[in-house]
PDB file of C-alpha atoms in Angstrom:
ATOM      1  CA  UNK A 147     -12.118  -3.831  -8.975  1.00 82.00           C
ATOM      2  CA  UNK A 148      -8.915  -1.972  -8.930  1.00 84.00           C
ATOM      3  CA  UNK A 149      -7.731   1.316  -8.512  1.00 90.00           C
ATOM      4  CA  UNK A 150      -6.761   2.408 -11.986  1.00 89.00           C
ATOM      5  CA  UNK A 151      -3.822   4.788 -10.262  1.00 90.00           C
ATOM      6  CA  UNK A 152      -2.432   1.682  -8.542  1.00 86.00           C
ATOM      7  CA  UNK A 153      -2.794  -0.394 -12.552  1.00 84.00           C
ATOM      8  CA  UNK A 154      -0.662   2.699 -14.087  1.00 81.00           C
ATOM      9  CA  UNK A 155       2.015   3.325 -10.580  1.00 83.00           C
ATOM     10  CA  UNK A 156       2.389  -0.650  -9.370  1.00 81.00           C
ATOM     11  CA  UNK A 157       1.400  -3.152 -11.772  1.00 86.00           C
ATOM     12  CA  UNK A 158       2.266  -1.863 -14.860  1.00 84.00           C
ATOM     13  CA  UNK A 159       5.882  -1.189 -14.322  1.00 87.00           C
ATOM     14  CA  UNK A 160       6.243  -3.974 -12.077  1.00 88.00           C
ATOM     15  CA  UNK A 161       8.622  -7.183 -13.460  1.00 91.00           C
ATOM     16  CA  UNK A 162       6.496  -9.754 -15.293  1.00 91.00           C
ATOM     17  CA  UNK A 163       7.653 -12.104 -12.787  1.00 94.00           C
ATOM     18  CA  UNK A 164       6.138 -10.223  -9.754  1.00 90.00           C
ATOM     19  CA  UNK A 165       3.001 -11.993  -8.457  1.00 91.00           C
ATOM     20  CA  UNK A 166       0.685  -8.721  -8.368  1.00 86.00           C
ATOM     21  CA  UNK A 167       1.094  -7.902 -11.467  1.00 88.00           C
ATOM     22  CA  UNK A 168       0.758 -11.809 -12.995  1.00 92.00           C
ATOM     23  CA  UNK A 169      -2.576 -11.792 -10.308  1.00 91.00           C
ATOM     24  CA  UNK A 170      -4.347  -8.468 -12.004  1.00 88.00           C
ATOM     25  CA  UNK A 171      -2.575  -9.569 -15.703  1.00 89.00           C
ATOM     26  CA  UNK A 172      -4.542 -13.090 -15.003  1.00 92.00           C
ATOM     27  CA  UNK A 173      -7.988 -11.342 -14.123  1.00 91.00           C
ATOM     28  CA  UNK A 174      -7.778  -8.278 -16.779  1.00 88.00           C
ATOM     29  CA  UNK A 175      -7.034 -11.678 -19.388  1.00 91.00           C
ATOM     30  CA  UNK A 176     -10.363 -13.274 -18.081  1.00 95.00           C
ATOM     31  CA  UNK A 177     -12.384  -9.628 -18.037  1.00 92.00           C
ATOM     32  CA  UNK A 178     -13.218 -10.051 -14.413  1.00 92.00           C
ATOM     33  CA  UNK A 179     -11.153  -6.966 -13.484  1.00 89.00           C
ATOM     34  CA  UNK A 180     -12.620  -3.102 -13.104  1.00 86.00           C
ATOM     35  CA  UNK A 181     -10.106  -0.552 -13.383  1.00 88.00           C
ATOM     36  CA  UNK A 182     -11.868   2.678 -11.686  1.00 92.00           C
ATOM     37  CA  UNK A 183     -10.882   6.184 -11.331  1.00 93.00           C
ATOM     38  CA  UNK A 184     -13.480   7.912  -9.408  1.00 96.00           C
ATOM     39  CA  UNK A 185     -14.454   9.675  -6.211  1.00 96.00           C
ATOM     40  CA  UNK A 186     -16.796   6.974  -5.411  1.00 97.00           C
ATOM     41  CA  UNK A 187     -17.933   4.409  -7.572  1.00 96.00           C
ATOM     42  CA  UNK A 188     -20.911   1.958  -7.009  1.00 96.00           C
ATOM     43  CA  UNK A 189     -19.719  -1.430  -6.986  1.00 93.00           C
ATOM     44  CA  UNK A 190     -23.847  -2.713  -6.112  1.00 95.00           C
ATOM     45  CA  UNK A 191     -26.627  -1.687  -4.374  1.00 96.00           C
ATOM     46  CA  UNK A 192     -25.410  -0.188  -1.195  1.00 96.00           C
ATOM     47  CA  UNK A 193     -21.847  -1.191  -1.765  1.00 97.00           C
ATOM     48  CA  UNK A 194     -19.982   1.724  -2.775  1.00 97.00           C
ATOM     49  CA  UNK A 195     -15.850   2.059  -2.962  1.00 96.00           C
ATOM     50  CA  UNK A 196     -14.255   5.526  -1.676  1.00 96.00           C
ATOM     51  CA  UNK A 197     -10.623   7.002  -2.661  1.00 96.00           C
ATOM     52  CA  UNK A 198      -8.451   7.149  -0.381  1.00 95.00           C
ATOM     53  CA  UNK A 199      -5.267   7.255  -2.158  1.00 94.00           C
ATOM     54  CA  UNK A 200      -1.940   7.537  -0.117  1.00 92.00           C
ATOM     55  CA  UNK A 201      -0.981   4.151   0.773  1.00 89.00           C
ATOM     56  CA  UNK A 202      -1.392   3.691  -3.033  1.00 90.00           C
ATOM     57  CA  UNK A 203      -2.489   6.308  -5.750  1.00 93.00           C
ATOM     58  CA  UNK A 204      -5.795   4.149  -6.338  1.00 92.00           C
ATOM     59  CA  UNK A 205      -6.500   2.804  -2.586  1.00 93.00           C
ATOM     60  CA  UNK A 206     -10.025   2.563  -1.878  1.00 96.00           C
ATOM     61  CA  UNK A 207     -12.385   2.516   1.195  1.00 96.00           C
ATOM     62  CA  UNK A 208     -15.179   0.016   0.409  1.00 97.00           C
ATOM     63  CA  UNK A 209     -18.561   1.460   2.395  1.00 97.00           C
ATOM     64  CA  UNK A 210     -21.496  -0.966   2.900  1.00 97.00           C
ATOM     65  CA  UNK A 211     -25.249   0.137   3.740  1.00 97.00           C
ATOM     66  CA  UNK A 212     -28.007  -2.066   3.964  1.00 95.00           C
ATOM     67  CA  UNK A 213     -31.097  -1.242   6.256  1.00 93.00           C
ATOM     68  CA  UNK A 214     -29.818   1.780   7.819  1.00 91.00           C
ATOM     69  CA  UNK A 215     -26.485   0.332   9.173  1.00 95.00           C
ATOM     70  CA  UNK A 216     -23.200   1.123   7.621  1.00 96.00           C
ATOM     71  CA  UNK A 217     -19.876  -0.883   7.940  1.00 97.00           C
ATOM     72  CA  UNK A 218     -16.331   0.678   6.800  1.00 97.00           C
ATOM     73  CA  UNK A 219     -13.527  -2.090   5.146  1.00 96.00           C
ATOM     74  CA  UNK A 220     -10.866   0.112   5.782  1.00 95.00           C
ATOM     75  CA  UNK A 221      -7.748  -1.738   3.865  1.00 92.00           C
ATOM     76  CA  UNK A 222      -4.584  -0.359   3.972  1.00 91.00           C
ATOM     77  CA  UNK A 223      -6.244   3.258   5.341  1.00 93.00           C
ATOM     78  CA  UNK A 224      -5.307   2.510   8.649  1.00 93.00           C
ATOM     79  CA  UNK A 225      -2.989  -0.330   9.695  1.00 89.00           C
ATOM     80  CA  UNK A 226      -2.292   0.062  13.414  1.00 89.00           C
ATOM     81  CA  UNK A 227      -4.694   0.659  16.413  1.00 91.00           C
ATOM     82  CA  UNK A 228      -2.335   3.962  17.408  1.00 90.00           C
ATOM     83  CA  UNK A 229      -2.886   5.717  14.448  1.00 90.00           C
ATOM     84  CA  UNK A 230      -5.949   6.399  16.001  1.00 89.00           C
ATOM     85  CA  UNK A 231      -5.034   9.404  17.585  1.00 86.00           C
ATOM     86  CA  UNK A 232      -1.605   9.670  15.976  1.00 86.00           C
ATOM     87  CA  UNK A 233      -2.353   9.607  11.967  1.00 76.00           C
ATOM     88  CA  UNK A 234       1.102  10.819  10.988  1.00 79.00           C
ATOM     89  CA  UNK A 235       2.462   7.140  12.165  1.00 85.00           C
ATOM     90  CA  UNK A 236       3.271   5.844   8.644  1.00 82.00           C
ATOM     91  CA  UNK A 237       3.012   2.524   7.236  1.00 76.00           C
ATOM     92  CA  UNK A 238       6.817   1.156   5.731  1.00 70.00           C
ATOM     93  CA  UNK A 239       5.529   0.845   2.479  1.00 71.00           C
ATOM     94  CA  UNK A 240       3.586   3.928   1.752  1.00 70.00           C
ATOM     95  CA  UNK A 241       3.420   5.462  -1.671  1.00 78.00           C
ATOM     96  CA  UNK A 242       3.068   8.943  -0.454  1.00 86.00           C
ATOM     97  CA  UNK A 243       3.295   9.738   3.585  1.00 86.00           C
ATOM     98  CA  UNK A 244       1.942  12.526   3.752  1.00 89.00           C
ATOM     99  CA  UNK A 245      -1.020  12.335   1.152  1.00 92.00           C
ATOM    100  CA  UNK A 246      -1.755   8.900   3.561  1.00 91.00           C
ATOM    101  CA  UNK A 247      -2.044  11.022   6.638  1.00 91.00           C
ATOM    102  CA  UNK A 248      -4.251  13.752   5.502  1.00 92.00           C
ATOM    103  CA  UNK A 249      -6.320  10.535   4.162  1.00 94.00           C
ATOM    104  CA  UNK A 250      -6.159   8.903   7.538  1.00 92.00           C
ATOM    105  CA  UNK A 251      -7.125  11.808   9.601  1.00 92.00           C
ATOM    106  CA  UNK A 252      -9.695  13.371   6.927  1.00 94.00           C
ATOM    107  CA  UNK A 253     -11.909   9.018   7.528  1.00 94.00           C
ATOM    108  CA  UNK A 254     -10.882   8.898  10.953  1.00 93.00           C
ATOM    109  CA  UNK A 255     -13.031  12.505  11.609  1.00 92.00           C
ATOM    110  CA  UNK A 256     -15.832  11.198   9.225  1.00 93.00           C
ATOM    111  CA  UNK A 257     -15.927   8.288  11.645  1.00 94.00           C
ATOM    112  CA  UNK A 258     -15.861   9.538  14.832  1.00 93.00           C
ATOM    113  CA  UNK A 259     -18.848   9.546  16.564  1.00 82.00           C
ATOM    114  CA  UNK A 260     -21.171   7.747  14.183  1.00 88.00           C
ATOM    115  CA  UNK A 261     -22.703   4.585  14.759  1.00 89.00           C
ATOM    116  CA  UNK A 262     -20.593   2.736  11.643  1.00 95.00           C
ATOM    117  CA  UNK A 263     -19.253  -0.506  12.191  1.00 96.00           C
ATOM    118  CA  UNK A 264     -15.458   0.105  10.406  1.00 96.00           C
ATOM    119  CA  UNK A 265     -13.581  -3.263   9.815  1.00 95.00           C
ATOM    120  CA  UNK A 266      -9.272  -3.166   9.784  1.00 92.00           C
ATOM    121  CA  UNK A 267      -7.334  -5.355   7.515  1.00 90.00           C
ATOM    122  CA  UNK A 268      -4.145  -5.453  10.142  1.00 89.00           C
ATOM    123  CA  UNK A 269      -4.982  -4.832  13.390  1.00 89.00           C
ATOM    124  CA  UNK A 270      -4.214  -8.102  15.801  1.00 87.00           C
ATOM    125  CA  UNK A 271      -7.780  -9.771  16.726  1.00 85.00           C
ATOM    126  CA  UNK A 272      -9.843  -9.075  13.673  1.00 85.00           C
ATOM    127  CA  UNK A 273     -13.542  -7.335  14.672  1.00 91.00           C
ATOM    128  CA  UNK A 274     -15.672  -4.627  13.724  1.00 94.00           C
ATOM    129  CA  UNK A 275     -14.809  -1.504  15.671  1.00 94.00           C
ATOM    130  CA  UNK A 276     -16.156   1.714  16.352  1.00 94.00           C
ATOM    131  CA  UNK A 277     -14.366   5.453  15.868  1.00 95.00           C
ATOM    132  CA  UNK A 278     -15.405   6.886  19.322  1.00 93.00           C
ATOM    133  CA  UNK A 279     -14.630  10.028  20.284  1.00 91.00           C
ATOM    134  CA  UNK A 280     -14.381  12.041  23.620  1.00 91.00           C
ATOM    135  CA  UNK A 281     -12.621  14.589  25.448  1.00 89.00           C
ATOM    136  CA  UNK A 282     -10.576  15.339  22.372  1.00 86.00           C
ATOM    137  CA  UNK A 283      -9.339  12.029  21.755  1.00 90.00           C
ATOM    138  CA  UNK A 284     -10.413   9.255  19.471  1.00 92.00           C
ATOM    139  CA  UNK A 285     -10.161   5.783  20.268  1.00 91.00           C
ATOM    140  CA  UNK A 286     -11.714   2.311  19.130  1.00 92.00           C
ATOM    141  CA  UNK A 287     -14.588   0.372  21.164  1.00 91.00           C
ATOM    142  CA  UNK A 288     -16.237  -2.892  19.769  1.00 88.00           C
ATOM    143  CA  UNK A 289     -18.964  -2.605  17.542  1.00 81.00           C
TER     144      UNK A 289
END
């Protein structure tokens, strides 16, 4: 699965030499590759990916439910534990800042306070975390 955005912005125009774009060439060649352009699009049963475009156009959120729990893989949404209560820290290589922020801050308040497990692609010491929130601040605790 792919954002279609991120096909047409980053791949597409991207040398024929760059390994992304010989990666999604390879997998669109073998029809394993789903371009989507959607809100939220079920990828299976309880498995559903969410747009949350700023660090790319087509960045998505991938939300997983099974027996009442729900888990967060977060990707390039969030990539340092400060942005926690600071969302307008930006990543270096960004698409679009400020579309990322509103993003950021927009999942960060869906978060807070629920019993989801959310799971961070670059935060040191990979583990499910939880959004929790009190006395106006956010911060994360284990899952």
């Amino acid at each position: 699965m792919y954002g279609a955005a991120d096909l047409d912005a980053l791949i597409t125009p991207a040398p024929v030499d760059d390994p992304a774009r010989i990666v999604t060439e390879g997998a669109r060649a073998a029809g394993v590759l789903r371009s989507v352009d959607a809100p939220a699009v079920e990828i299976a049963p309880g498995l559903v990916a969410h747009h949350t475009p700023g660090h790319t156009p087509g960045h998505y959120v991938v939300r997983i439910a099974v027996g009442g729990q729900k888990a967060y893989l977060l990707g390039d949404a969030v990539h340092h534990p400060l942005q926690i209560n600071d969302t307008g820290i930006s990543f270096l290589f960004g698409r679009d800042a400020a579309q990322a922020l509103r993003t950021r801050e927009e999942l960060l308040v869906r978060l807070a306070g629920h019993d989801v497990a959310v799971a961070t692609a670059h935060f040191p010491n990979p583990r499910f975390r939880r959004v929790h929130r009190a006395h106006g601040e956010r911060s994360w605790i284990d899952a």
